[in-house]
Amino acid sequence: MTNKTINDFEKEILRKIDNNEWLTECEVKRLIRDCYAVDSIDVRSGDWTVYKQEIIKLGCRTFRVNWVRGLTECQDDLFESQIPVEVKQITKMVEIAEWVELEQKNG
């Protein structure tokens, strides 16, 4: 979505978010299915479903939307009405401690 003008659907979604209006199930589904997602996070997994968070990019802004992926042919994906939460990406550094062997002194 770089170097692309924002389309009418994106404008309407941003208007609704900025006015604290709920998106419909169809709008949430379209955001996820129509390539607006830039990241996908598995929050929790069960036998039949995975609870997911999709990071959606609209223009230069990013939002989190929640949905449920069905894992079998009997379980449908679930897209609920919601107000997406605006998010930003941060980078975290993780320090890891390891135990290593000391060199043996000969003699």
Short mmCIF file of C-alpha atoms in Angstrom, two decimals:
data_model
loop_
_atom_site.label_atom_id
_atom_site.label_comp_id
_atom_site.label_asym_id
_atom_site.label_seq_id
_atom_site.Cartn_x
_atom_site.Cartn_y
_atom_site.Cartn_z
CA MET A 1 0.00 0.00 0.00
CA THR A 2 2.96 2.31 -0.39
CA ASN A 3 2.74 5.07 -2.99
CA LYS A 4 -0.98 4.45 -3.31
CA THR A 5 -3.76 6.93 -2.82
CA ILE A 6 -6.25 6.09 -0.12
CA ASN A 7 -9.48 4.69 -1.60
CA ASP A 8 -13.09 5.38 -0.62
CA PHE A 9 -13.33 2.23 1.52
CA GLU A 10 -10.23 3.22 3.48
CA LYS A 11 -11.52 6.78 3.93
CA GLU A 12 -14.83 5.48 5.28
CA ILE A 13 -13.11 3.08 7.69
CA LEU A 14 -10.80 5.84 8.97
CA ARG A 15 -13.79 8.18 9.37
CA LYS A 16 -15.62 5.57 11.45
CA ILE A 17 -12.55 4.86 13.60
CA ASP A 18 -11.90 8.56 14.19
CA ASN A 19 -15.56 9.01 15.20
CA ASN A 20 -15.39 6.01 17.55
CA GLU A 21 -17.95 4.10 15.46
CA TRP A 22 -18.08 0.31 15.32
CA LEU A 23 -17.05 -1.44 12.13
CA THR A 24 -19.43 -4.08 10.83
CA GLU A 25 -18.49 -7.75 10.59
CA CYS A 26 -18.26 -7.34 6.79
CA GLU A 27 -15.89 -4.36 7.11
CA VAL A 28 -13.63 -6.25 9.54
CA LYS A 29 -13.62 -9.27 7.22
CA ARG A 30 -12.75 -7.10 4.22
CA LEU A 31 -9.84 -5.47 6.08
CA ILE A 32 -8.40 -8.89 6.87
CA ARG A 33 -9.12 -10.61 3.56
CA ASP A 34 -8.29 -7.73 1.16
CA CYS A 35 -4.56 -7.45 1.96
CA TYR A 36 -4.66 -4.59 4.46
CA ALA A 37 -2.93 -6.77 7.09
CA VAL A 38 0.78 -6.17 7.66
CA ASP A 39 1.17 -8.61 10.57
CA SER A 40 -0.75 -11.47 12.14
CA ILE A 41 -0.48 -12.58 15.77
CA ASP A 42 -1.83 -15.84 17.20
CA VAL A 43 -3.12 -14.89 20.64
CA ARG A 44 -4.56 -18.19 21.83
CA SER A 45 -5.15 -21.56 20.25
CA GLY A 46 -7.68 -24.26 20.96
CA ASP A 47 -8.66 -27.54 19.34
CA TRP A 48 -11.09 -25.91 16.91
CA THR A 49 -10.09 -22.23 16.66
CA VAL A 50 -7.22 -19.75 16.87
CA TYR A 51 -7.84 -16.29 18.33
CA LYS A 52 -5.92 -13.83 16.18
CA GLN A 53 -4.96 -10.18 16.04
CA GLU A 54 -4.32 -8.64 12.64
CA ILE A 55 -2.35 -5.44 12.29
CA ILE A 56 -4.05 -3.42 9.56
CA LYS A 57 -2.46 -0.54 7.65
CA LEU A 58 -4.70 2.26 6.37
CA GLY A 59 -2.75 5.08 4.77
CA CYS A 60 0.12 5.74 7.17
CA ARG A 61 -1.78 4.52 10.27
CA THR A 62 -1.90 1.04 11.79
CA PHE A 63 -4.68 -0.63 13.78
CA ARG A 64 -5.32 -3.92 15.58
CA VAL A 65 -8.44 -5.96 14.84
CA ASN A 66 -9.41 -9.24 16.47
CA TRP A 67 -10.94 -12.28 14.82
CA VAL A 68 -11.18 -16.05 15.19
CA ARG A 69 -9.89 -18.55 12.61
CA GLY A 70 -11.71 -21.87 12.38
CA LEU A 71 -9.30 -24.81 12.19
CA THR A 72 -11.62 -27.42 10.71
CA GLU A 73 -14.07 -27.53 7.83
CA CYS A 74 -16.86 -27.41 10.44
CA GLN A 75 -15.57 -24.24 12.12
CA ASP A 76 -16.20 -20.97 10.31
CA ASP A 77 -13.96 -17.93 10.70
CA LEU A 78 -15.57 -15.33 12.98
CA PHE A 79 -15.36 -11.58 12.36
CA GLU A 80 -17.10 -9.53 15.05
CA SER A 81 -18.15 -5.88 14.97
CA GLN A 82 -15.53 -3.79 16.77
CA ILE A 83 -13.69 -0.50 16.94
CA PRO A 84 -10.09 -1.11 15.83
CA VAL A 85 -7.38 0.07 18.21
CA GLU A 86 -4.65 2.28 16.77
CA VAL A 87 -1.20 0.80 17.39
CA LYS A 88 2.43 1.48 16.59
CA GLN A 89 5.35 -0.89 16.26
CA ILE A 90 8.18 -0.73 18.78
CA THR A 91 11.41 -2.70 18.86
CA LYS A 92 12.45 -4.51 22.05
CA MET A 93 15.86 -5.95 22.80
CA VAL A 94 15.97 -9.23 24.71
CA GLU A 95 19.04 -10.14 26.75
CA ILE A 96 19.74 -13.86 27.13
CA ALA A 97 22.09 -15.35 29.75
CA GLU A 98 23.93 -18.59 28.95
CA TRP A 99 26.30 -20.81 30.91
CA VAL A 100 29.45 -21.76 29.05
CA GLU A 101 32.24 -24.12 30.03
CA LEU A 102 35.52 -22.72 31.28
CA GLU A 103 38.68 -23.71 29.48
CA GLN A 104 40.49 -26.53 31.29
CA LYS A 105 44.04 -25.79 32.47
CA ASN A 106 46.46 -28.59 31.57
CA GLY A 107 49.14 -29.43 33.93
#
